[in-house]
Coordinates of C-alpha atoms in Angstrom, one line a residue:
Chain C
X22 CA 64.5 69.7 0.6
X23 CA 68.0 68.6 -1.5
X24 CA 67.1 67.0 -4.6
X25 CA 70.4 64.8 -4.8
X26 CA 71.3 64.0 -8.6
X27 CA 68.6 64.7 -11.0
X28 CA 67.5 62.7 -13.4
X29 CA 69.3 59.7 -14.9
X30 CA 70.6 60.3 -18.4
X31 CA 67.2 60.3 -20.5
X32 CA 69.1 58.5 -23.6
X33 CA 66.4 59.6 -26.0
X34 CA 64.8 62.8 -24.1
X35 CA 61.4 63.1 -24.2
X36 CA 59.5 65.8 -21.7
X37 CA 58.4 64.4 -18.4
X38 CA 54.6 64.3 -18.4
X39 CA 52.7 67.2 -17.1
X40 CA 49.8 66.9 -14.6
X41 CA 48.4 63.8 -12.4
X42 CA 48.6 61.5 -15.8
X43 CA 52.0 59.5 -15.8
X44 CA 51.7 55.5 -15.4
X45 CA 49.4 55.3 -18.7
X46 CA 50.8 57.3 -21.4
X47 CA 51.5 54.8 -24.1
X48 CA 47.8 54.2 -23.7
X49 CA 46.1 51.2 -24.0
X50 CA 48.3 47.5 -23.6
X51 CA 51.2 49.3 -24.9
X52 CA 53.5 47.7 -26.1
X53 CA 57.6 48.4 -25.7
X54 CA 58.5 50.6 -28.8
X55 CA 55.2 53.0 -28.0
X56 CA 56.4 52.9 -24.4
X57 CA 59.5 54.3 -25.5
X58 CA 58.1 56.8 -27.1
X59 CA 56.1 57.7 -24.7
X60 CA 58.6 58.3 -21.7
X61 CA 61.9 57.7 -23.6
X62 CA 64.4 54.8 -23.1
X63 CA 66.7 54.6 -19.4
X64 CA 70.1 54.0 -19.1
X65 CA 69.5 51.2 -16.3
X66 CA 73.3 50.5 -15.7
X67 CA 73.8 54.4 -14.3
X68 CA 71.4 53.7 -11.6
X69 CA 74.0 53.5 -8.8
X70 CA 73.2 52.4 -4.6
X71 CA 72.9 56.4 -4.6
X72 CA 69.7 56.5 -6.1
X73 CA 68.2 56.0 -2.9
X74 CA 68.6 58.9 -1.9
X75 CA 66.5 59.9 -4.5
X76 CA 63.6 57.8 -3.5
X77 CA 64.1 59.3 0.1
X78 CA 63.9 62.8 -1.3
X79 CA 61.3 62.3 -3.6
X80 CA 58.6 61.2 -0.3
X81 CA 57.4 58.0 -2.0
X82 CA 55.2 55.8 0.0
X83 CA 53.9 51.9 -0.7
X84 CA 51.3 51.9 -3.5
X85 CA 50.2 48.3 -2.0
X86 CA 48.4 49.5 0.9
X87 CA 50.4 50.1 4.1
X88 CA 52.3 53.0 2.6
X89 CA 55.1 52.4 4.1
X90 CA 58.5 55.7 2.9
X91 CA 59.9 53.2 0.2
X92 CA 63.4 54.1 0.6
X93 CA 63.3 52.5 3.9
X94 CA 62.6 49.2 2.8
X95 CA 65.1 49.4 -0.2
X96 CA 67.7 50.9 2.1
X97 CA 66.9 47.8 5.4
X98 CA 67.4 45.1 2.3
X99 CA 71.0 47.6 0.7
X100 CA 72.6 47.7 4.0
X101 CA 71.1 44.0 5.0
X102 CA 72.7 42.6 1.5
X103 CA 76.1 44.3 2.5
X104 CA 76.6 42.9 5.8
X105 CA 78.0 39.5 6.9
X106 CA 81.2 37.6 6.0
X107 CA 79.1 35.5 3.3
X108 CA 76.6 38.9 1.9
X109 CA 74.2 37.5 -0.1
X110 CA 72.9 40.0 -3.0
X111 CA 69.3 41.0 -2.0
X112 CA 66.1 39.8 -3.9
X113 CA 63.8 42.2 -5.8
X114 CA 60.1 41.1 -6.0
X115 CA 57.6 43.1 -7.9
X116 CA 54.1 42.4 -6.0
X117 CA 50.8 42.3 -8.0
X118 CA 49.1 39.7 -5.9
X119 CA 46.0 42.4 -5.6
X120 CA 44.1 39.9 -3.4
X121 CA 41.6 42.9 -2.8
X122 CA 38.4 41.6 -4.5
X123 CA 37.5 45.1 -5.7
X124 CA 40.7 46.3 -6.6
X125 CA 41.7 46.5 -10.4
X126 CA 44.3 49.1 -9.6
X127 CA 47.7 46.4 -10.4
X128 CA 45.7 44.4 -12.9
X129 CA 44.9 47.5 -15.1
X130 CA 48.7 49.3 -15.1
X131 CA 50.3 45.4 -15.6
X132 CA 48.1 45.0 -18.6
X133 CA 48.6 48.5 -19.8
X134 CA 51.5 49.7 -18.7
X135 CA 53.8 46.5 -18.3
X136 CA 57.0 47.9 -19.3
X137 CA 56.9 51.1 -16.8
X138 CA 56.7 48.2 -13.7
X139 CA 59.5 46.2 -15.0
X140 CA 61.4 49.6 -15.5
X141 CA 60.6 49.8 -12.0
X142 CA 61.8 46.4 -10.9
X143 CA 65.3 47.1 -13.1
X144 CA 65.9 50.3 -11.4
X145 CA 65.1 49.0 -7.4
X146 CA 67.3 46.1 -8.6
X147 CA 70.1 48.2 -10.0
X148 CA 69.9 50.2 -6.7
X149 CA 70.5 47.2 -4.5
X150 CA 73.3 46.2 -6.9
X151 CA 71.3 42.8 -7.1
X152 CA 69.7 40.4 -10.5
X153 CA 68.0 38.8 -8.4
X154 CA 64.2 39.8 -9.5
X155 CA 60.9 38.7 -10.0
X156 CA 57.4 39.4 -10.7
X157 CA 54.5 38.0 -8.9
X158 CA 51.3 38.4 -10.6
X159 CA 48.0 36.9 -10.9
X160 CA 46.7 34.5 -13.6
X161 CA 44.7 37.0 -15.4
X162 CA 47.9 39.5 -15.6
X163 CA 50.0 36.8 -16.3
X164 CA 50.0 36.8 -20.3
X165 CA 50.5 40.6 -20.9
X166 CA 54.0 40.8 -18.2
X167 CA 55.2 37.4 -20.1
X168 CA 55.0 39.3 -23.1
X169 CA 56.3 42.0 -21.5
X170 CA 59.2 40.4 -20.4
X171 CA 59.4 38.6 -24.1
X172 CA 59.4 42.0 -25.7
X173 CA 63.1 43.4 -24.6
X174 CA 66.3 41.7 -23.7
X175 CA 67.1 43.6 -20.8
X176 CA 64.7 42.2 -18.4
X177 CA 64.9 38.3 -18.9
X178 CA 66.4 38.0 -15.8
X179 CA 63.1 39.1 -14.2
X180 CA 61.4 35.8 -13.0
X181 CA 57.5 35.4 -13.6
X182 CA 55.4 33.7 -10.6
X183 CA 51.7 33.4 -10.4
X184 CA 49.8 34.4 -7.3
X185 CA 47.2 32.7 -6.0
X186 CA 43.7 33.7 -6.1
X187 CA 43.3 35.0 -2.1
X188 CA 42.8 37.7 -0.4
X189 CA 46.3 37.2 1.6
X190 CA 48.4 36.2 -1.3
X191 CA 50.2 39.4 -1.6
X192 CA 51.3 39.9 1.9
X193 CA 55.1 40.2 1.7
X194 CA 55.8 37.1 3.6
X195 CA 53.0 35.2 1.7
X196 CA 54.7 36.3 -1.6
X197 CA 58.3 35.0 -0.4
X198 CA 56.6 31.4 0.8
X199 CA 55.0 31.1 -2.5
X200 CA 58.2 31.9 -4.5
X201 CA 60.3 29.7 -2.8
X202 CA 57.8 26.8 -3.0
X203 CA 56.0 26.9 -0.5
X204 CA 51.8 27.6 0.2
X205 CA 51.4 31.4 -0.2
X206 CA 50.7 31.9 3.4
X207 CA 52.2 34.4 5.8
X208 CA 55.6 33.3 8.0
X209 CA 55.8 34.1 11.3
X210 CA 58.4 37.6 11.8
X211 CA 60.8 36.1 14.1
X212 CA 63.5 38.0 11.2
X213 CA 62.5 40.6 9.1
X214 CA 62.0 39.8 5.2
X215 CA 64.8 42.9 4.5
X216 CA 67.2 40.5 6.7
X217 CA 66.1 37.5 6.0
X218 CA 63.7 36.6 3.1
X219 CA 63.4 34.7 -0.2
X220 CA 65.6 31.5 1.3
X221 CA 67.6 33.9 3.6
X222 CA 68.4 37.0 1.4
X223 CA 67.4 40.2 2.6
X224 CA 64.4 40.6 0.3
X225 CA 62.7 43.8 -1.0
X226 CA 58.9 43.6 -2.0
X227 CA 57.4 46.4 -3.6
X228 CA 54.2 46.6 -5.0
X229 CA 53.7 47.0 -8.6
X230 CA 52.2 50.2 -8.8
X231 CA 55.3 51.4 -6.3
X232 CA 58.1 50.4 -8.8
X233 CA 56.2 51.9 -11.7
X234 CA 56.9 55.4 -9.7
X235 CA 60.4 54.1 -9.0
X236 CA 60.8 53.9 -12.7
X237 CA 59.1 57.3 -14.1
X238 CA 61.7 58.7 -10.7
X239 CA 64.6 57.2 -12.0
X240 CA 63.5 59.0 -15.7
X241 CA 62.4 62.4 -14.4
X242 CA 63.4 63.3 -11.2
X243 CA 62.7 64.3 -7.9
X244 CA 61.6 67.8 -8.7
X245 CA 59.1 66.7 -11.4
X246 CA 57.7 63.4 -8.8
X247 CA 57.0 66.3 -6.2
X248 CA 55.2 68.9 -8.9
X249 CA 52.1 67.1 -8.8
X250 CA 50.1 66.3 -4.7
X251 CA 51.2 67.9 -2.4
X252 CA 54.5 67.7 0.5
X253 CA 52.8 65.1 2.9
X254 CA 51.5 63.3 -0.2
X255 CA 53.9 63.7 -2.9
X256 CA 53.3 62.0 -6.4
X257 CA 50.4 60.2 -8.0
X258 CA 48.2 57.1 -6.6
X259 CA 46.2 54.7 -9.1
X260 CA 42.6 54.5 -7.1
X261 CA 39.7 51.6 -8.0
X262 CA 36.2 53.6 -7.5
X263 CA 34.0 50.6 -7.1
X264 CA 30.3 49.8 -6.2
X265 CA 28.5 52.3 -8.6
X266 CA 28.0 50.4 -11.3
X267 CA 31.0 49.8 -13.5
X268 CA 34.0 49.7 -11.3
X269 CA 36.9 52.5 -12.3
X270 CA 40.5 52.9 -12.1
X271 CA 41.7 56.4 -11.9
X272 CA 45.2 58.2 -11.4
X273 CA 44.9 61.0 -9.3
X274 CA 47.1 63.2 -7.3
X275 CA 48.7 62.7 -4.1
X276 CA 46.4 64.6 -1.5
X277 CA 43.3 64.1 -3.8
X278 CA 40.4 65.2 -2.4
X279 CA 37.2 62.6 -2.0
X280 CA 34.8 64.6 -3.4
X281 CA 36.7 65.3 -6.0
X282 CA 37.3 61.3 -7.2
X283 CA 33.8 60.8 -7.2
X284 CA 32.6 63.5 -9.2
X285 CA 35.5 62.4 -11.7
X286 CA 33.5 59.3 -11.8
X287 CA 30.6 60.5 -12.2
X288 CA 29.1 59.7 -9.1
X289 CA 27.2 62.5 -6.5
X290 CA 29.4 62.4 -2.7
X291 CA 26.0 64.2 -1.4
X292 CA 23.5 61.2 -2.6
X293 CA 25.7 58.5 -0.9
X294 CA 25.0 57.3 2.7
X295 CA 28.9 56.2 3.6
X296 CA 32.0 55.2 1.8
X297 CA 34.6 52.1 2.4
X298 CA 38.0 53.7 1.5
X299 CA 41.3 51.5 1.8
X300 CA 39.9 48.1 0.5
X301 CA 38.1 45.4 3.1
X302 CA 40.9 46.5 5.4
X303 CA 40.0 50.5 5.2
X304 CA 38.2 52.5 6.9
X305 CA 34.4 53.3 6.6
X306 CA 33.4 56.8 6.5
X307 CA 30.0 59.0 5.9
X308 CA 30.8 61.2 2.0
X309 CA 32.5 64.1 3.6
X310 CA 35.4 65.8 1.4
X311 CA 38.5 64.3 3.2
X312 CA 41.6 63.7 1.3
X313 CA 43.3 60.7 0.6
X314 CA 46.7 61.0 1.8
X315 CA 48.6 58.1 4.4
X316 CA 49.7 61.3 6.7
X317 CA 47.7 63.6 8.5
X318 CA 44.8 63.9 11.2
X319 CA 41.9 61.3 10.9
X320 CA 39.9 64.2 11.2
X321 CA 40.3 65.5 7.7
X322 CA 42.0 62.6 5.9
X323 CA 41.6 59.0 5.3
X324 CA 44.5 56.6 4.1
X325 CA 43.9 55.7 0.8
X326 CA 45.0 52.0 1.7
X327 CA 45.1 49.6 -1.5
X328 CA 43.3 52.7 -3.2
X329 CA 39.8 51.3 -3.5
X330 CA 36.8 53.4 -2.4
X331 CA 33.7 51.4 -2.3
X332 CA 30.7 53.6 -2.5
X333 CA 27.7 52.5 -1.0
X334 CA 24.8 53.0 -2.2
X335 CA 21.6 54.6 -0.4
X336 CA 19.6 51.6 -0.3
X337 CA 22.4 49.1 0.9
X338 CA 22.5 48.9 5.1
X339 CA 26.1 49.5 6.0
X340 CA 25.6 46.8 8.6
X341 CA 24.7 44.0 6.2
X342 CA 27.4 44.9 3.8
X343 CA 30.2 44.8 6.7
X344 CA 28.8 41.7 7.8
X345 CA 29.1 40.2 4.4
X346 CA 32.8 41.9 4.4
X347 CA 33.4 40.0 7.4
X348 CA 32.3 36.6 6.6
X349 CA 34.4 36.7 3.4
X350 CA 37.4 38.2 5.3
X351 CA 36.9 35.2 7.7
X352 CA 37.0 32.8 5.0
X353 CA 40.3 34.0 3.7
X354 CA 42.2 33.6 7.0
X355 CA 44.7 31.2 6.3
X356 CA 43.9 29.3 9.3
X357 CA 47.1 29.2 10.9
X358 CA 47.2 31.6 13.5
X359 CA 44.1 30.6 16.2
X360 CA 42.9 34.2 17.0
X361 CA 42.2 35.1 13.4
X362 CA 41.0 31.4 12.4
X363 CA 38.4 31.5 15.7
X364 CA 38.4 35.3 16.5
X365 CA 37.4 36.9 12.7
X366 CA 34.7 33.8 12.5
X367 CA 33.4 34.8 15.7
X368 CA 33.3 38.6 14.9
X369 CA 31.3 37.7 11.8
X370 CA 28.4 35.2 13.6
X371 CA 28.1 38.7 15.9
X372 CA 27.8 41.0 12.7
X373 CA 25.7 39.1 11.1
X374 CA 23.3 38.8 14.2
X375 CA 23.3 42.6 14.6
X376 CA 22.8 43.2 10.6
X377 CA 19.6 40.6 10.7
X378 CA 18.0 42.5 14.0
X379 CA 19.0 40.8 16.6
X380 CA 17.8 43.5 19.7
X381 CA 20.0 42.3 22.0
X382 CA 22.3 45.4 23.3
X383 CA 25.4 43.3 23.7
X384 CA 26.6 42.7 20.7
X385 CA 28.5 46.0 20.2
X386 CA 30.2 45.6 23.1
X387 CA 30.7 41.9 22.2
X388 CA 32.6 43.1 19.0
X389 CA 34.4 45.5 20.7
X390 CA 35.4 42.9 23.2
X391 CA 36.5 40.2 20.2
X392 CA 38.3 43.3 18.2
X393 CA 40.7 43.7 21.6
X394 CA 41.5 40.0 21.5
X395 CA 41.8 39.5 18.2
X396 CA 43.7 42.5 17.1
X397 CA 48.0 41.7 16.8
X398 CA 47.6 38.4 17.2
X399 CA 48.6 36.9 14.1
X400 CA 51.7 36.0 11.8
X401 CA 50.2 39.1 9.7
X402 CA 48.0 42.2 9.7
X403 CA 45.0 39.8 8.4
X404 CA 43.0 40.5 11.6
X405 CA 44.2 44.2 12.7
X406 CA 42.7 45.2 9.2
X407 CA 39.5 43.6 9.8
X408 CA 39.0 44.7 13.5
X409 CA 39.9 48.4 11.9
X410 CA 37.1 48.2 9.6
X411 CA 34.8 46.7 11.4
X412 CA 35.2 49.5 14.2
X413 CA 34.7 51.9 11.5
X414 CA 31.7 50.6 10.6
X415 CA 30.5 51.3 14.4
X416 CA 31.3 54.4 14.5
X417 CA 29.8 55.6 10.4
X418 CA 27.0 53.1 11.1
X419 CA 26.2 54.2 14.8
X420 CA 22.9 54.9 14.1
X421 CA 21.8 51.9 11.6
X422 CA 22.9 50.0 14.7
X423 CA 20.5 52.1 17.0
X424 CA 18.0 51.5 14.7
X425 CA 18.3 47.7 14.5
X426 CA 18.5 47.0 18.0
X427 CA 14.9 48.5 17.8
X428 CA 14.5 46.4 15.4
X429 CA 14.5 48.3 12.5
X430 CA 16.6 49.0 9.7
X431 CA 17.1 52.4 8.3
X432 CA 17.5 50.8 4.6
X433 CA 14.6 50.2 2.3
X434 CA 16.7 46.6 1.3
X435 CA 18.9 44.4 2.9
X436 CA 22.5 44.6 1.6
X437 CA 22.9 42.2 -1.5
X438 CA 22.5 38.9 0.2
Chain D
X26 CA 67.6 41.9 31.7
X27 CA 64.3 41.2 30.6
X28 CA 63.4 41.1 27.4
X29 CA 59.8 38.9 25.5
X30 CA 58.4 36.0 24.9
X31 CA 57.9 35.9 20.4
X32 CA 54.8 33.5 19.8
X33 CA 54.7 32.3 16.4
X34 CA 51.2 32.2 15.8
X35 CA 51.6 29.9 12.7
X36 CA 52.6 27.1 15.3
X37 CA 51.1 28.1 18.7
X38 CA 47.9 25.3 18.8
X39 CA 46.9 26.6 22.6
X40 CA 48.1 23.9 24.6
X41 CA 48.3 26.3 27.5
X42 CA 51.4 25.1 28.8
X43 CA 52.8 28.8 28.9
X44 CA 49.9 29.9 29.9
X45 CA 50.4 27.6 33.1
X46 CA 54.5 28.3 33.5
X47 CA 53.7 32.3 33.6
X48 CA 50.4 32.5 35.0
X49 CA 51.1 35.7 36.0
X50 CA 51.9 37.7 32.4
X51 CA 49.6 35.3 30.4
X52 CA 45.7 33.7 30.5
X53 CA 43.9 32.4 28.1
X54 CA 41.9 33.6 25.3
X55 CA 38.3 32.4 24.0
X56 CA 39.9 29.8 22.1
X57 CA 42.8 28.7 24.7
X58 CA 45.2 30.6 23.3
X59 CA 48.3 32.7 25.0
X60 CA 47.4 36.8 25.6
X61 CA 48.8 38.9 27.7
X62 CA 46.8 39.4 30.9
X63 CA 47.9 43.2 30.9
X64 CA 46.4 43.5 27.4
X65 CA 50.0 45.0 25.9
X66 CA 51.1 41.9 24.4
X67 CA 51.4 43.2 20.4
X68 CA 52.1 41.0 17.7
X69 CA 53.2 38.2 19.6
X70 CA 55.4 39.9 21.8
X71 CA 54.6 39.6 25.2
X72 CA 56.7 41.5 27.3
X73 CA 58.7 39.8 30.1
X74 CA 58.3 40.7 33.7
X75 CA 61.4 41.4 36.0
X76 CA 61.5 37.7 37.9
X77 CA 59.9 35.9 35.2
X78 CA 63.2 35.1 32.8
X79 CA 63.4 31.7 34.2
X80 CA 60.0 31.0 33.8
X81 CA 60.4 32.0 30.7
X82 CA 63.2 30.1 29.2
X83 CA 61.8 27.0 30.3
X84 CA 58.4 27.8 28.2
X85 CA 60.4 28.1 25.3
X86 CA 61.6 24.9 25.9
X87 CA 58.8 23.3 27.0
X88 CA 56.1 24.4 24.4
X89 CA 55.3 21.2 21.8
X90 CA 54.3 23.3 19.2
X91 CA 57.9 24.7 19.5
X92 CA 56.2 28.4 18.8
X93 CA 57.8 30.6 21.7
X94 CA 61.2 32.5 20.6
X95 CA 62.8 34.9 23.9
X96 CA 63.9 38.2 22.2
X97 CA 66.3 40.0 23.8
X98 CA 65.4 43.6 24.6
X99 CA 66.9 45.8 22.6
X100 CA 65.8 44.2 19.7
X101 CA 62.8 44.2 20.0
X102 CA 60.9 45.0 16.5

């Protein structure tokens, strides 16, 4: 692997940070001058188009859940922005929708760590040669990035937007229809965003928790981004543990392995029944030790997703928690596209008659049948996440759903309806 | 040259009419609307059969809801 120019001139050098702890060094709601301290100030205006190469080298993937190679995105919206007789400069948007109820992942690094996201946003925006930049954040975030943004001169440019409170507010399209004033609700993907997005620009939208890597690569390097996870899984993720009491937010390594997280949150893998990894759109699997890494077999890993793992506990059914999963993911269609507005409402009624004992031997093969009509037929990935869980929940729960077609339920209680 | 049918979703309502004009590469769903009848329609992109460009074209312009897009081939997404 080449490791094209190294680091950006560090104008007041301070040693890159050791070990999986990087995104919260100035501690808690740090301010600018102790997150200069902490990480040392950048020299934004040396970030050149270049610098993409070093995102390419350095193997970062999407923080926001479909882990998509970053540099890809940033180079479809470079090369977008530079075509045409009348190129328009590309628009930045920093995403911390975080619609994912049990996700506090965005909410804890923008209230924390503010100014290493908008060093971020500077440096994607410097590498598409672009101004053009904004920030779209959630009400609760809102004050600490406003005071952010108050608290240096170099990133007034950077245009605050609140996020509504939904589940599909930060899909990338959803952000662009809410910036340009519109509902935030998904647009159909005649054109891609890179091409075409905020009111025609080719449009780059990166999560939050993505630029804030963006910016401690610009600072440190390739070589130091890759020291910590491992080649398929280079870097650090920020990961919600959620469901055991008080819900956490821990940085942990690329690669990380299950077991390990939960110990580090004090919580047993060998006491728990089954785990939701990924947010409502992940994947449900029994406590095994996979690793959380978006490449790899399904065998030994599962995609970390949003980065929430959602532990159930031994006397919740699995069944009567996806169900309730289900209805709410139902709910937050945005009732535009018919299959998801019909299809993850009909998949619901059917998990719901399962999870209260229905013992009638169709409905599996019923939600099977829905998943396959349903799934890729929508403006977004709204209904291909929640066919994904749900099947996952077949598969962990195959034996809760033996046991309540007998009528029976392995659980001592009912979910948490 | 054959290339598929786009559905915006965000506009499609079921009306059927495509469903009607190209019989052959769509039915209908639960709720009435468009899906491939070989099951490899992703994302809205339904692919088009050799023979069934004209068809086609004249979904596109037929469809009140204005939702069907032909893509050509190659650029496909």
């Amino acid at each position: 692997m080449t490791t094209p120019s190294a680091a950006l001139r560090n104008v007041h050098p301070v040693p890159p940070p050791a070990g999986a702890a990087r995104l919260f060094l100035a501690g808690s709601r740090a301010g600018y001058s102790q997150h200069l301290q902490a990480y040392g100030s950048i020299d934004v205006g040396a970030v050149a188009p270049g610098f993409l190469d070093v995102v390419e080298a350095s193997g970062l993937t999407g923080r926001g859940g479909a882990a998509f190679a970053s540099w890809r995105k940033m180079a479809a919206a470079a090369q977008a922005g530079g075509r045409g007789l009348f190129s328009a400069r590309p628009v930045v948007i920093a995403n911390g929708a975080e619609g994912e109820p049990l996700s506090h992942k965005d909410a804890a690094l923008l209230a924390h760590a503010p100014h290493v996201v908008l060093d971020g946003v500077l440096v994607a925006a410097a590498a598409l040669q672009t101004s053009h930049a904004y920030i779209y954040v959630t009400a609760e975030t809102m004050p600490s990035v406003q005071s952010a943004l108050a608290e240096r001169t170099d990133a007034r440019h950077i245009r605050p937007v609140e996020a509504d409170d939904t589940f599909i507010s930060g899909e990338a399209s959803a952000v662009v229809n809410k910036i340009q004033g519109g509902p935030s609700l998904p647009l159909d993907k005649l054109r891609r965003l890179s091409d075409a997005g905020l009111r025609g620009r080719p449009t780059l939208v990166l999560n939050v928790e993505t630029l804030a890597h963006i910016g401690l690569l610009a600072r440190f390097g390739v070589d130091w981004f890759r020291s910590v996870g491992t080649a398929r899984d280079p870097g650090t993720r920020l990961v919600t543990v959620a469901g055991a009491g008080t819900d956490q937010v821990l940085e942990v390594p690329g690669d990380a392995s299950l077991h390990g997280i939960l110990r580090s949150s004090g919580i047993h893998p060998e006491e728990l029944s089954a785990v939701l990894v990924g947010g409502y759109h992940g994947r449900w699997v029994r406590p095994l030790d996979y690793r959380l890494s978006p490449a790899g077999s399904p065998e030994t890993l599962v995609r970390p997703g949003v980065g929430v793992i959602y532990v159930l506990s031994p006397d919740q059914c699995g069944l009567a928690v996806t169900a309730q999963i289900t209805e709410y993911l139902a709910g937050q269609s945005a009732r535009q596209c018919g299959p998801c507005m019909f299809g993850l409402r009909a998949m619901a009624d059917v998990l719901n008659r399962l999870a209260d004992g229905e013992r009638d031997p169709r409905l599996v093969a019923e939600l099977e049948r829905l998943g396959r009509i349903v799934s890729g037929r929508g403006s977004c990935h709204h209904p291909d996440g929640t066919v994904r869980m749900v099947s996952s929940a077949l598969e962990t729960f195959s034996d809760d759903v033996r046991e309540h077609l007998i009528g029976r339920c392995t659980r001592i209680q009912r979910g948490t309806r | 040259m054959t290339g598929s049918l786009h559905i915006d979703w965000t506009r499609c309502d079921g009306r059927g009419l495509c469903t009607e004009l190209l019989a052959t590469l769509l039915t209908r769903d639960d709720w009435g609307y468009p899906i491939s009848r070989r099951g490899d329609g992703i994302r809205g992109e339904v692919p088009i059969a050799p023979g069934h460009e004209e068809a086609a074209r004249e979904a596109v312009i037929l469809c009140p809801k204005l939702a069907l897009t032909l893509r050509p081939p190659a650029k496909s997404s």
